[in-house]
Amino acid sequence: RILTWEIAQGLQNTPESSLQYANDNALLLAKSLRGTLLALFYGSTLLSALTSGGLVLLGIQLKSEKN
């Protein structure tokens, strides 16, 4: 109980300008992570497509060697 009271008091005593600074930093971090995650997902999609294509080509090659 005492810890939550102290945290609440600390939040009330925090100046608006520092909260705006924290919000700006959080927004910048979110934008950075968004770009990183988009690049990661697009890269993963491309790698998956290349792997699928490679497996299809390998299957065709193995089928032609069998005949």
mmCIF file of C-alpha atoms in Angstrom:
data_model
loop_
_atom_site.group_PDB
_atom_site.id
_atom_site.type_symbol
_atom_site.label_atom_id
_atom_site.label_comp_id
_atom_site.label_asym_id
_atom_site.label_seq_id
_atom_site.Cartn_x
_atom_site.Cartn_y
_atom_site.Cartn_z
ATOM 1 C CA ARG A 1 0.000 0.000 0.000
ATOM 2 C CA ILE A 2 2.733 2.449 0.884
ATOM 3 C CA LEU A 3 4.622 1.803 -2.347
ATOM 4 C CA THR A 4 1.587 2.497 -4.517
ATOM 5 C CA TRP A 5 0.895 5.677 -2.540
ATOM 6 C CA GLU A 6 4.456 6.883 -3.117
ATOM 7 C CA ILE A 7 4.235 6.074 -6.824
ATOM 8 C CA ALA A 8 0.951 7.956 -7.112
ATOM 9 C CA GLN A 9 2.438 10.963 -5.314
ATOM 10 C CA GLY A 10 5.481 10.864 -7.570
ATOM 11 C CA LEU A 11 3.290 10.814 -10.657
ATOM 12 C CA GLN A 12 1.250 13.752 -9.400
ATOM 13 C CA ASN A 13 4.413 15.753 -8.744
ATOM 14 C CA THR A 14 5.886 15.040 -12.182
ATOM 15 C CA PRO A 15 5.890 18.175 -14.323
ATOM 16 C CA GLU A 16 3.942 18.137 -17.585
ATOM 17 C CA SER A 17 7.062 18.892 -19.619
ATOM 18 C CA SER A 18 8.802 15.691 -18.519
ATOM 19 C CA LEU A 19 5.679 13.671 -19.323
ATOM 20 C CA GLN A 20 5.667 15.185 -22.811
ATOM 21 C CA TYR A 21 9.353 14.266 -23.149
ATOM 22 C CA ALA A 22 8.555 10.675 -22.124
ATOM 23 C CA ASN A 23 5.662 10.557 -24.597
ATOM 24 C CA ASP A 24 7.903 11.841 -27.397
ATOM 25 C CA ASN A 25 10.511 9.193 -26.599
ATOM 26 C CA ALA A 26 7.861 6.458 -26.488
ATOM 27 C CA LEU A 27 6.492 7.595 -29.849
ATOM 28 C CA LEU A 28 9.961 7.627 -31.386
ATOM 29 C CA LEU A 29 10.657 4.135 -30.034
ATOM 30 C CA ALA A 30 7.317 2.848 -31.324
ATOM 31 C CA LYS A 31 8.007 4.229 -34.806
ATOM 32 C CA SER A 32 11.471 2.687 -34.785
ATOM 33 C CA LEU A 33 10.147 -0.694 -33.670
ATOM 34 C CA ARG A 34 7.374 -0.505 -36.261
ATOM 35 C CA GLY A 35 9.907 -0.033 -39.036
ATOM 36 C CA THR A 36 12.082 -2.823 -37.705
ATOM 37 C CA LEU A 37 9.152 -5.228 -37.375
ATOM 38 C CA LEU A 38 7.885 -4.395 -40.868
ATOM 39 C CA ALA A 39 11.343 -5.063 -42.311
ATOM 40 C CA LEU A 40 11.562 -8.311 -40.357
ATOM 41 C CA PHE A 41 8.134 -9.512 -41.507
ATOM 42 C CA TYR A 42 8.732 -8.584 -45.150
ATOM 43 C CA GLY A 43 12.137 -10.275 -45.022
ATOM 44 C CA SER A 44 10.576 -13.361 -43.490
ATOM 45 C CA THR A 45 7.896 -13.424 -46.192
ATOM 46 C CA LEU A 46 10.514 -13.134 -48.927
ATOM 47 C CA LEU A 47 12.632 -15.879 -47.385
ATOM 48 C CA SER A 48 9.578 -18.129 -47.099
ATOM 49 C CA ALA A 49 8.681 -17.528 -50.756
ATOM 50 C CA LEU A 50 12.243 -18.291 -51.877
ATOM 51 C CA THR A 51 12.288 -21.462 -49.786
ATOM 52 C CA SER A 52 8.963 -22.600 -51.250
ATOM 53 C CA GLY A 53 10.202 -21.927 -54.768
ATOM 54 C CA GLY A 54 13.410 -23.818 -54.057
ATOM 55 C CA LEU A 55 11.487 -26.816 -52.749
ATOM 56 C CA VAL A 56 9.276 -26.857 -55.852
ATOM 57 C CA LEU A 57 12.353 -26.751 -58.104
ATOM 58 C CA LEU A 58 14.004 -29.502 -56.057
ATOM 59 C CA GLY A 59 10.873 -31.630 -56.386
ATOM 60 C CA ILE A 60 10.841 -31.124 -60.161
ATOM 61 C CA GLN A 61 14.529 -32.024 -60.380
ATOM 62 C CA LEU A 62 14.110 -35.171 -58.285
ATOM 63 C CA LYS A 63 11.081 -36.207 -60.318
ATOM 64 C CA SER A 64 12.993 -35.807 -63.607
ATOM 65 C CA GLU A 65 15.956 -37.816 -62.253
ATOM 66 C CA LYS A 66 13.596 -40.602 -61.203
ATOM 67 C CA ASN A 67 12.183 -40.901 -64.740
#
